[in-house]
Coordinates of C-alpha atoms in Angstrom, one line a residue:
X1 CA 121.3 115.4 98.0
X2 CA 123.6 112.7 97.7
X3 CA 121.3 109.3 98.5
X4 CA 123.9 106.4 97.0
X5 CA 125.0 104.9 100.4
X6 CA 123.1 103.7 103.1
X7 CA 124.8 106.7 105.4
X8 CA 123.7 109.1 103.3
X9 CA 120.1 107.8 103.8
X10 CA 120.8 107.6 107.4
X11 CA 122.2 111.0 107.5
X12 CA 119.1 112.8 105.7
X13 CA 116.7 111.0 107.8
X14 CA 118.1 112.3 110.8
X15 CA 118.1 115.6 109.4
X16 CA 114.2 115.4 109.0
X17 CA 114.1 114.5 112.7
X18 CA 116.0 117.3 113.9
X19 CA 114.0 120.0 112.0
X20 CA 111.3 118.2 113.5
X21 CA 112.0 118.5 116.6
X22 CA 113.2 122.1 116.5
X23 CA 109.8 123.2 114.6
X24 CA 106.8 123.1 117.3
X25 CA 104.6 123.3 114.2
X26 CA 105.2 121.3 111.5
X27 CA 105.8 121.8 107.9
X28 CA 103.1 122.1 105.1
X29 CA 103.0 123.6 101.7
X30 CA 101.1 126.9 101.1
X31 CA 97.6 126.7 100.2
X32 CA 96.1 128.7 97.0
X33 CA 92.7 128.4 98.5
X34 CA 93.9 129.6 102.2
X35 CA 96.2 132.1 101.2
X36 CA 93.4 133.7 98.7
X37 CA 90.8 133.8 101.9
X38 CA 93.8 136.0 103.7
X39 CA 94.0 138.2 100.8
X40 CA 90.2 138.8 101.1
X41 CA 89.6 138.8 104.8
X42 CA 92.7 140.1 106.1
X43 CA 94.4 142.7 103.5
X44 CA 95.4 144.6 106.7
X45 CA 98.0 141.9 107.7
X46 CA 101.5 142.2 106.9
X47 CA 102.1 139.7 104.0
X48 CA 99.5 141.1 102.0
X49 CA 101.1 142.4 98.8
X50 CA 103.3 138.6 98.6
X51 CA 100.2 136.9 98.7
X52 CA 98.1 138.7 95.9
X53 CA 101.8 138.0 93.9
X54 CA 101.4 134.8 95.2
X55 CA 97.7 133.8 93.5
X56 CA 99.3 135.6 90.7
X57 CA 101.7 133.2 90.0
X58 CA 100.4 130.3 90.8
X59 CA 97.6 130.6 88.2
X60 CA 97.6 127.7 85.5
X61 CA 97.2 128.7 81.4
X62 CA 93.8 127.2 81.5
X63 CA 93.0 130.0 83.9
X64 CA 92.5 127.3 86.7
X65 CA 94.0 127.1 90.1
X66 CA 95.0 124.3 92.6
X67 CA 95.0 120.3 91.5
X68 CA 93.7 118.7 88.5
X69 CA 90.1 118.1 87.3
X70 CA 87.6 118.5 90.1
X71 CA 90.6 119.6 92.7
X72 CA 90.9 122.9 90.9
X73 CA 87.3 124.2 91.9
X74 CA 86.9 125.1 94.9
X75 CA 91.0 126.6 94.3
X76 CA 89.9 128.5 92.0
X77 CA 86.8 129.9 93.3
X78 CA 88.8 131.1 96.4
X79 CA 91.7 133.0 94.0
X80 CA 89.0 134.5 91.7
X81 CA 86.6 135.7 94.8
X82 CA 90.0 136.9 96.5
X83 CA 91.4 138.7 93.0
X84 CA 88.0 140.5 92.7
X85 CA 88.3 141.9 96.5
X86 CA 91.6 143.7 95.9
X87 CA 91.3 147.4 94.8
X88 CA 93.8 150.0 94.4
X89 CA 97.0 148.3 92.7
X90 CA 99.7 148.6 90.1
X91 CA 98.8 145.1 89.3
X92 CA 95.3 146.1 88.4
X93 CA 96.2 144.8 85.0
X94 CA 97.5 141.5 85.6
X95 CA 95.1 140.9 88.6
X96 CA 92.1 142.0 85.8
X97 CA 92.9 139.3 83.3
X98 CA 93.6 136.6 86.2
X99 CA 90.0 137.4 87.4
X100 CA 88.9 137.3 83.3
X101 CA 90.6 133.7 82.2
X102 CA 89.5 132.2 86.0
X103 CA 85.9 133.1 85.4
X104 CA 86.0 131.7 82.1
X105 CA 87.6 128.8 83.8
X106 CA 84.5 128.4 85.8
X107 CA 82.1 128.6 83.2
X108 CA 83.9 126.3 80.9
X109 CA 86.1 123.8 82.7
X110 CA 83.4 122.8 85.6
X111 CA 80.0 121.7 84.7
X112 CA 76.9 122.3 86.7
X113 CA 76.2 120.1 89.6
X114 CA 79.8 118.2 89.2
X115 CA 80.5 115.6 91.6
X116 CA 83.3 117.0 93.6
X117 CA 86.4 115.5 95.6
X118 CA 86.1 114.7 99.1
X119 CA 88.3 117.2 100.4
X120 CA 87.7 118.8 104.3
X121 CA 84.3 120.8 104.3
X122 CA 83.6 121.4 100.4
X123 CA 79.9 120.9 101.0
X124 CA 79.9 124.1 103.3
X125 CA 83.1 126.1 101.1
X126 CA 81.7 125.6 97.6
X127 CA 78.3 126.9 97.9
X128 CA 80.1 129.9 100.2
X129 CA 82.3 130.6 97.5
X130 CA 79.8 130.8 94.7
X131 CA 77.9 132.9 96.9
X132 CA 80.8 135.3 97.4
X133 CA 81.3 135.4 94.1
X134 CA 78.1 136.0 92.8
X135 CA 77.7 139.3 95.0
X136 CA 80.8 140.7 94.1
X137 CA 79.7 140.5 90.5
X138 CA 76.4 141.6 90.9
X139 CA 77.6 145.1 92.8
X140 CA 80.0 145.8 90.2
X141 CA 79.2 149.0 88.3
X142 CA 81.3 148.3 85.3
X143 CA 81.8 144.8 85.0
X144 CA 83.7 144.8 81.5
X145 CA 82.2 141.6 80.0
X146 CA 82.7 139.8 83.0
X147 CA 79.6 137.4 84.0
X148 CA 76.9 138.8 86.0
X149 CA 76.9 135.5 88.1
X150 CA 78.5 131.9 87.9
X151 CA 77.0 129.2 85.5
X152 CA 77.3 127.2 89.0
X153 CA 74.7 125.4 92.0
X154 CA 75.9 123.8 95.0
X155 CA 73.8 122.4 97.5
X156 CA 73.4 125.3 100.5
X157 CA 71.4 122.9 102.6
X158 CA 74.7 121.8 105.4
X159 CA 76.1 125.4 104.8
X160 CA 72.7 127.0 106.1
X161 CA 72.4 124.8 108.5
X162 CA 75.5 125.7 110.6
X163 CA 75.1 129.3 109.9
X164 CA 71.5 128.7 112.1
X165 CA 73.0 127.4 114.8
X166 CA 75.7 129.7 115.3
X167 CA 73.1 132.4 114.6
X168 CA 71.2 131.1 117.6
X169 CA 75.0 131.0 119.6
X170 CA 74.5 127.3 119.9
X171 CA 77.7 125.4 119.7
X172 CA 78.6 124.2 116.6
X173 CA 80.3 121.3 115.7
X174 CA 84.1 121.3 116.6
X175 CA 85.6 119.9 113.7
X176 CA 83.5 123.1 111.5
X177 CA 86.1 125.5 113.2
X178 CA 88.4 125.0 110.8
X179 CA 86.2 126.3 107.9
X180 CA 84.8 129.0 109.7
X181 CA 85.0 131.4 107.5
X182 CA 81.9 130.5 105.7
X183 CA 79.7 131.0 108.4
X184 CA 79.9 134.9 107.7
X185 CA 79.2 137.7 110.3
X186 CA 77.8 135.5 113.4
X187 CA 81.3 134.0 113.1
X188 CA 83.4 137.1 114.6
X189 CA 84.3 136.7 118.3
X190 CA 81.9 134.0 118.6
X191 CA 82.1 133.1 122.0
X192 CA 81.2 129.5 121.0
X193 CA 84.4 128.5 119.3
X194 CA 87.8 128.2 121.0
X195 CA 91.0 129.5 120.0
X196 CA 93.9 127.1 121.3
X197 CA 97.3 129.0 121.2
X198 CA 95.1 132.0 119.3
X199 CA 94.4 129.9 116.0
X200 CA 90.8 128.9 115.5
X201 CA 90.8 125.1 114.1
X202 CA 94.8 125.3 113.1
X203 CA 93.6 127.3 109.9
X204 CA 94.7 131.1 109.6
X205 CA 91.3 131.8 107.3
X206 CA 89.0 130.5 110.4
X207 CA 91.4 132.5 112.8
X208 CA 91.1 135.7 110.3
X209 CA 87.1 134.9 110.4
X210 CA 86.9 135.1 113.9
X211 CA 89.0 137.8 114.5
X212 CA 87.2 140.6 112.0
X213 CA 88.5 143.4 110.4
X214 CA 90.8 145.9 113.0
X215 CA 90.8 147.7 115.7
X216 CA 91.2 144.4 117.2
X217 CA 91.5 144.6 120.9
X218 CA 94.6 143.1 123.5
X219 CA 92.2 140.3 123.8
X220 CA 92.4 138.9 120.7
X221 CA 96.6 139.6 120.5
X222 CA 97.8 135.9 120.5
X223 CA 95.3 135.5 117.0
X224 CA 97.1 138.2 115.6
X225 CA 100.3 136.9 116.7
X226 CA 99.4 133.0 115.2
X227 CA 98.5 135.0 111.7
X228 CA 101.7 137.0 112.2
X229 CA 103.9 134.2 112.3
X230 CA 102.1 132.0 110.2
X231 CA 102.2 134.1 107.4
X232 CA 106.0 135.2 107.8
X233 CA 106.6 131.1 107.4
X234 CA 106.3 131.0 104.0
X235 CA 107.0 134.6 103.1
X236 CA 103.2 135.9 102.9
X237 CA 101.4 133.1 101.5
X238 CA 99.8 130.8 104.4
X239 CA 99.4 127.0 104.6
X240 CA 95.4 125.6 105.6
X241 CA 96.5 123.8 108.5
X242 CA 98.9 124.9 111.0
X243 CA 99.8 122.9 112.8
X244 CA 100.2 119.2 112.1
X245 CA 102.6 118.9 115.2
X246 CA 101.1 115.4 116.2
X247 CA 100.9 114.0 112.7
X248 CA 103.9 115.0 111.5
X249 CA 105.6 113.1 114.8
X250 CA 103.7 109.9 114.4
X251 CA 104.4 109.2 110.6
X252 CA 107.6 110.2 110.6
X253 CA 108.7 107.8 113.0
X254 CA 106.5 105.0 111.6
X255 CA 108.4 106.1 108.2
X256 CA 111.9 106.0 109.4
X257 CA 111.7 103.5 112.8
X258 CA 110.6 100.4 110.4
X259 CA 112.8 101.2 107.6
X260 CA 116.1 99.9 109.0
X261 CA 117.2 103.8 109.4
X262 CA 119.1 103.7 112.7
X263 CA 118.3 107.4 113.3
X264 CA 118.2 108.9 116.7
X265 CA 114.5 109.9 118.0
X266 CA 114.6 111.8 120.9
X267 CA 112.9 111.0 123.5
X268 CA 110.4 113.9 123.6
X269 CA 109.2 112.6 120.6
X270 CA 107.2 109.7 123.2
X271 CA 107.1 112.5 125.7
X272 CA 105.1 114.9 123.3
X273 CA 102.6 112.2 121.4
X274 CA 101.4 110.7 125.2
X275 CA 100.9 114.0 126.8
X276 CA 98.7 114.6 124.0
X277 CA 96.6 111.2 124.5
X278 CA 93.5 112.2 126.4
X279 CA 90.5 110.1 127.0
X280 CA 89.3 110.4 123.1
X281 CA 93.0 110.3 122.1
X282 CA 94.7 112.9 119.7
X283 CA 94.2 115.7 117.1
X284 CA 96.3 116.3 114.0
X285 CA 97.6 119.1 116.3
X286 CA 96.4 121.4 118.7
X287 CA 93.6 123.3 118.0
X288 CA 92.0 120.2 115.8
X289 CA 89.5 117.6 117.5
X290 CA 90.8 114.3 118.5
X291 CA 90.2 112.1 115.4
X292 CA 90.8 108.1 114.9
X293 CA 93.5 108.5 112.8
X294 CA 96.1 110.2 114.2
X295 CA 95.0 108.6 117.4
X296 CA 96.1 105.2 116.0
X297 CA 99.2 106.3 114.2
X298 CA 100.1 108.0 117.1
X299 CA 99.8 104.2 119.1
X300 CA 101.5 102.5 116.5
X301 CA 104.6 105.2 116.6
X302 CA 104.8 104.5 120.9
X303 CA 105.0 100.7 120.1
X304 CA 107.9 101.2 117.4
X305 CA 109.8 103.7 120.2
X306 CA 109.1 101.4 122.5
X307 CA 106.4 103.1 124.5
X308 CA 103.5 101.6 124.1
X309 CA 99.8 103.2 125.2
X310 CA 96.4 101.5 125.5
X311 CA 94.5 101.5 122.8
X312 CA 91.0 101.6 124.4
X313 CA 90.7 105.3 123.6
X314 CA 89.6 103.5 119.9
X315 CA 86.9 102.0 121.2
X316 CA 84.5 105.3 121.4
X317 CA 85.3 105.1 117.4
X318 CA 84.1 101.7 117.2
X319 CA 80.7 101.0 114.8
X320 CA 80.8 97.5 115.0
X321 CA 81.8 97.3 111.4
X322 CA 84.6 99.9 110.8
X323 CA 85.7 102.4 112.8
X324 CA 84.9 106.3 111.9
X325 CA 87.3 109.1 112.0
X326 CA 85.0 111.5 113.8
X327 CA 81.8 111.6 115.3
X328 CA 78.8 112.1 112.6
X329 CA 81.7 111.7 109.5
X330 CA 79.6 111.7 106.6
X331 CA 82.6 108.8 104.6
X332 CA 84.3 106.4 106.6
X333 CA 88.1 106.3 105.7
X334 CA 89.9 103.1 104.4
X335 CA 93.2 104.5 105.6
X336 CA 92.6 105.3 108.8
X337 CA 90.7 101.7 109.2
X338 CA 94.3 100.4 108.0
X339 CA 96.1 102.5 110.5
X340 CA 93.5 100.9 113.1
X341 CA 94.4 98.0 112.2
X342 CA 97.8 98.0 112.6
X343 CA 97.5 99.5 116.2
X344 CA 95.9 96.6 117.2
X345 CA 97.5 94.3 115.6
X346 CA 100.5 95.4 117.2
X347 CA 98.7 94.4 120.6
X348 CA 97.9 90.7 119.5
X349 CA 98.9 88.2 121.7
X350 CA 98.5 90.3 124.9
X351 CA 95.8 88.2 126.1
X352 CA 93.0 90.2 125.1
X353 CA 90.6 89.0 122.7
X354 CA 89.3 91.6 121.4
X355 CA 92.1 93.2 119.4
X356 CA 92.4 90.1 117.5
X357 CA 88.4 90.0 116.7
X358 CA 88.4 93.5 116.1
X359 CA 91.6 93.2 113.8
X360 CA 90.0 90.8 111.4
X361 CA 86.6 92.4 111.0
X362 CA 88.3 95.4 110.4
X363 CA 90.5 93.6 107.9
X364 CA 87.0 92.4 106.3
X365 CA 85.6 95.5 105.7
X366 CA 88.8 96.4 104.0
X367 CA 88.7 94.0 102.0
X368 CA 85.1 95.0 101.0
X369 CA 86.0 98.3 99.8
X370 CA 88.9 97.4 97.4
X371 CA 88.3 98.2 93.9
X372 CA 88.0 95.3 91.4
X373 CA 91.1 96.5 89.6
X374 CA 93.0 95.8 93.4
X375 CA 93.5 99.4 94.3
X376 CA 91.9 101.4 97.5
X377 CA 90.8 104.9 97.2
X378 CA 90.6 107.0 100.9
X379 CA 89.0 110.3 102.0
X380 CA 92.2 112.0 103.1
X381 CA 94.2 111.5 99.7
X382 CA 93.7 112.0 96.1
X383 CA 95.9 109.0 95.4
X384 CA 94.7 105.5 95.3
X385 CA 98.7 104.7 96.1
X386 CA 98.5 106.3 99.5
X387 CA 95.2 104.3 100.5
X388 CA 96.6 101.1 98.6
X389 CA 99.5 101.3 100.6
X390 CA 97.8 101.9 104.0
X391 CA 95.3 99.0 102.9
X392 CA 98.3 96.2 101.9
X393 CA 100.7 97.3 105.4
X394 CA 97.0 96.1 107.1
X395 CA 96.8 92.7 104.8
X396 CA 100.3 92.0 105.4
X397 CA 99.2 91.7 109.4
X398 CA 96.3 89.2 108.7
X399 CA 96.4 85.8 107.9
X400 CA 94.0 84.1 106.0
X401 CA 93.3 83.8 102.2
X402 CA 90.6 86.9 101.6
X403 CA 93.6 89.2 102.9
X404 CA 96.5 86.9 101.2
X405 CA 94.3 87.2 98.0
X406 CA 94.1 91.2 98.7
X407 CA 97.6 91.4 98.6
X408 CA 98.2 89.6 95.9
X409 CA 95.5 92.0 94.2
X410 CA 97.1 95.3 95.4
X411 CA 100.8 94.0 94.3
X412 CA 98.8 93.3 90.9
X413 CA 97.5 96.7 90.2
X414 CA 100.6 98.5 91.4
X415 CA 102.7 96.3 88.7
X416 CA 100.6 97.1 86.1
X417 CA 100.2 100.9 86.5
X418 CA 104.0 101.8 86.9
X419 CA 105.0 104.5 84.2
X420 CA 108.1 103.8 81.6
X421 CA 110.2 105.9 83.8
X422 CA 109.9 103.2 86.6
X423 CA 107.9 105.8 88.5
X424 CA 103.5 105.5 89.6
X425 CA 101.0 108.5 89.8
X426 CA 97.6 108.7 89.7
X427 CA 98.3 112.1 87.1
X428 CA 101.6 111.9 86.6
X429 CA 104.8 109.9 88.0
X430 CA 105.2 111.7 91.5
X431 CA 108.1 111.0 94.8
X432 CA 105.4 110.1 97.0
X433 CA 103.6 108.2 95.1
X434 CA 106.2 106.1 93.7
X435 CA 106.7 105.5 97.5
X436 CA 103.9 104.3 98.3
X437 CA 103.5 101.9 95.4
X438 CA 107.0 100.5 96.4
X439 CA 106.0 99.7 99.7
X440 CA 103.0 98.1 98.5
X441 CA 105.1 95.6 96.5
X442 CA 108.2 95.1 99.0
X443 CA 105.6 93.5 101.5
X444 CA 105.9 90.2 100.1
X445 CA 108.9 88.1 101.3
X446 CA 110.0 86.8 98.1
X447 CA 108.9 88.6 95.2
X448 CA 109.2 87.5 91.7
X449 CA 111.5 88.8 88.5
X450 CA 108.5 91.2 87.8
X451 CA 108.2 92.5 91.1
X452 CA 112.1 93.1 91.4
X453 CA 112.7 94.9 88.1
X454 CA 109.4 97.1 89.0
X455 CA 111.3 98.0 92.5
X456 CA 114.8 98.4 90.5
X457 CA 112.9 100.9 88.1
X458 CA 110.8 102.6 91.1
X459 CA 114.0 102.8 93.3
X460 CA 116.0 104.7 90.1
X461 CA 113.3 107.3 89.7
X462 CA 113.1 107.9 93.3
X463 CA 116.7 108.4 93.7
X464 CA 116.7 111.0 91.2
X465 CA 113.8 112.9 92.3
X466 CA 115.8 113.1 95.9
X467 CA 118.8 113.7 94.5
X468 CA 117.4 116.4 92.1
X469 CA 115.7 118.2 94.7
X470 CA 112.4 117.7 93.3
X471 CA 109.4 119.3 95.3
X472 CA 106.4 116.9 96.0
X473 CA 103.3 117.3 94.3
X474 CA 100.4 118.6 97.0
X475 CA 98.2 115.5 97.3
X476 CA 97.1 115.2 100.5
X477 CA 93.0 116.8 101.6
X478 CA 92.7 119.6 103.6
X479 CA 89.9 122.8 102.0
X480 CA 92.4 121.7 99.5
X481 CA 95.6 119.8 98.2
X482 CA 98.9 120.2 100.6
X483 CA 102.0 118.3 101.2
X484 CA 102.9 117.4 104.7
X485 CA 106.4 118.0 103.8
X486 CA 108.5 115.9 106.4
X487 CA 106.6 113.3 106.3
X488 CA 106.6 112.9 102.4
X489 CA 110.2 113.2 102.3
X490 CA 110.8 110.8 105.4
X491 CA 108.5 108.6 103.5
X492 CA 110.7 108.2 100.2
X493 CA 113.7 108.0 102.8
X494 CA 112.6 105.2 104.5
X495 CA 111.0 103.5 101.4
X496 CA 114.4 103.9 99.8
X497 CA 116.4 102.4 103.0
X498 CA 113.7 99.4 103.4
X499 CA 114.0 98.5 99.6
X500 CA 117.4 98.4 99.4
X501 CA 117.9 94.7 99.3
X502 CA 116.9 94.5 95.9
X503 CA 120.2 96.0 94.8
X504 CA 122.2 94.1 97.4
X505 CA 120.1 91.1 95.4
X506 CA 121.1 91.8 92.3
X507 CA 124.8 92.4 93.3
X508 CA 125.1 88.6 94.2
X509 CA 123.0 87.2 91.4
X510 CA 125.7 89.0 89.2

């Protein structure tokens, strides 16, 4: 893709909007950790023989799976747990040494009692998975050198827990649908969880939980239908949330809509985000429970199209210091105070107070949690340029010298962590990332020499990586890492379009 005018930017932007609008779903990557939970729990659905290929492939030489460090555990317990359930194939070979290397992985690469990333339900997941793992080794008659049980604790506590209450068919907590498939046995049919549009919690491992292993009955045929489709989406291999209709919607158009991007978004767009805005406001997508932060990107989107909603539906989210994501969250989010933020700052100087008091104590708390160094780090995303970007749009809205002096920190940091090929990631130089980082340092109005060659640099590498067709590095946290991927690429669009000026700049100074 061609990105060197201003029309072709335009052009590819709208291009993400129409596929957005003709996908009901949205678009994210395929998961290692979901798609291994299919092959285990669901070998009976078409797409079976792709996925087992799938984990097959996607293995790395030091026998890992998933992200780096920490983000390859729980990854890599699903694949090996999944690998060691699969019987019967020509790939026996292949599938015996992935099993071999990921065990040693295991053993090797992850120490006992590791602290482990804050990625969606990991306190219930890992101990499941060791578990799983653990009795598949132990009923193995021939286990050819292979381990007799993980070198490996986790915590069971919050696991057995919710396997209690749905035991005793008292409801659990909505947002544990989504990882139901480590409740075990009570979990089939459970008449106290509630497929929406026959996915339980928009994951197809929770849907496959619920459902059981066949005959499945006419009752149950729009599940089968949401793993049907679900899995034919990426050719077998599943993603581990489906869908992220409301998401993708809301940060795409707070992506493109501020960029200078004169794309055309329909007006369904509105239509579909405040039909979805109920009393707690809105979910990820349907099937999800209504969360903070989708509820406030969602607001901040309406006010860009021009339809603004009230924002009281924050309140109920409201501790008097920050504002939570969900009820009984066990870390609050930086981000998604950010993204609070900037929905009510949007409503200041309507003539109620409290946006603007709630605004800056908000702001304070933010400012509380940034690292000495000038970065954020965030629940929802491995990278500390996603939350630092979130946290700096937020300063930008405050006056006052704590947030000024925030800014001033975050623009710091980002300068002096770019990489020699003008790019920033917190592994390696990444799209996104690089994204982020530039918007980070295009919010102040006049930036200095140092600022503009780091956006100069930025802007080359992410015009390459577009123009390449390079695929974005999963960073974002579900069970594990994903990639929203319309939303990443409207991101670097729209970071791309709003930074132009620097080259318009450096045209006249020449």
């Amino acid at each position: 893709m061609n990105v060197t005018s201003f029309a072709a930017l335009r052009d590819a932007a709208q291009d993400i909007v129409d596929e957005m609008i003709a996908d009901p779903y949205g678009l994210t990557s395929p998961s290692v950790y979901e798609t291994a939970r299919m092959v285990a729990s669901a070998p009976w659905l078409e797409g079976h023989r792709q996925r087992v290929e799938f984990l097959l492939a996607q293995q790395h030489e030091d026998g890992t799976w998933g992200g780096p460090a920490a983000y390859g555990l729980l990854p890599t317990l699903s694949a090996v747990d999944a690998l060691l359930s699969v019987d019967g194939t020509q790939d026996a070979g292949r599938i015996a040494r992935a099993v071999e290397s990921g065990l040693a992985a295991l053993t090797g690469r992850f120490p006992r009692n590791a602290e482990l990333p804050d990625t969606i339900a990991v306190e219930l997941l890992a101990p499941w998975l060791i578990e799983q793992i653990d009795q598949r080794l132990s009923r193995m008659d021939d286990r050819g050198g292979l381990p007799a049980r993980l070198d490996l604790q986790a915590d069971t506590a919050t696991l057995n827990g919710i396997r209690e209450l749905l035991r005793r068919h008292t409801g659990i907590p909505e947002k544990t649908w989504h990882s139901l498939e480590a409740l075990g046995a009570p979990a089939v049919r459970s008449g106290t969880v509630t497929p929406m549009g026959g996915a339980v919690g928009a994951s197809p491992a929770a849907t496959a939980a619920w459902l059981g292993d066949p005959p499945h009955t006419d009752a149950v045929q729009a599940s089968l239908e949401y793993l049907r489709r679900t899995q034919a989406r990426h050719g077998g291999p599943v993603s581990g949330i489906t869908s992220i209709t409301y998401f993708e919607l809301a940060w795409v158009v707070a992506a493109l809509a501020g960029s200078g991007l004169d794309v055309d978004i329909p007006s369904q767009v509105a239509d579909t985000l405040r039909t979805a805005l109920g009393p707690n406001g809105l979910a990820a997508g349907p099937g999800l429970p209504a969360d903070s932060d989708d509820t406030s990107a969602a607001l901040h989107a309406l006010d860009l199209l021009g339809k603004p909603e009230s924002v009281d539906c924050l309140w109920e989210y409201d501790t008097g210091l920050y504002f939570t994501c969900f009820p009984n969250e066990r870390t609050p989010s930086t981000s998604t105070n950010a993204h609070i933020l900037v929905a009510l700052a949007d409503r200041r100087g309507q003539g109620d107070t409290r946006y603007d008091i709630a605004a800056a104590r908000v702001g304070d708390w933010l400012v509380d949690q940034q690292e000495p160094d000038g970065r954020w780090m965030d629940k929802w995303h491995a990278s500390p340029y996603y939350a630092t970007a979130c946290g700096a749009a937020a300063m930008a809205r405050l006056d006052g010298p704590r947030t000024s002096a925030a800014l001033d920190d975050a623009v710091r940091w980002v300068l002096d962590t770019q990489h020699a090929d003008g790019s920033w990631g917190r592994w390696e130089g990444t799209g996104e990332e690089t994204a982020y980082a530039l918007q980070v340092l295009n919010h102040r109005a006049a930036p200095d020499r140092r600022s503009l060659d780091a956006i100069r640099a930025g802007r080359a590498f992410l015009k390459g990586h577009v123009e390449d067709g390079r695929e974005n590095t999963p960073l974002w946290h579900d069970k594990d890492l994903y990639t929203p991927v319309r939303v990443i690429r409207a991101e670097i669009l729209g970071t791309l379009a709003a930074t132009r000026h620097v080259e318009t700049e450096k045209e006249a100074g020449a």
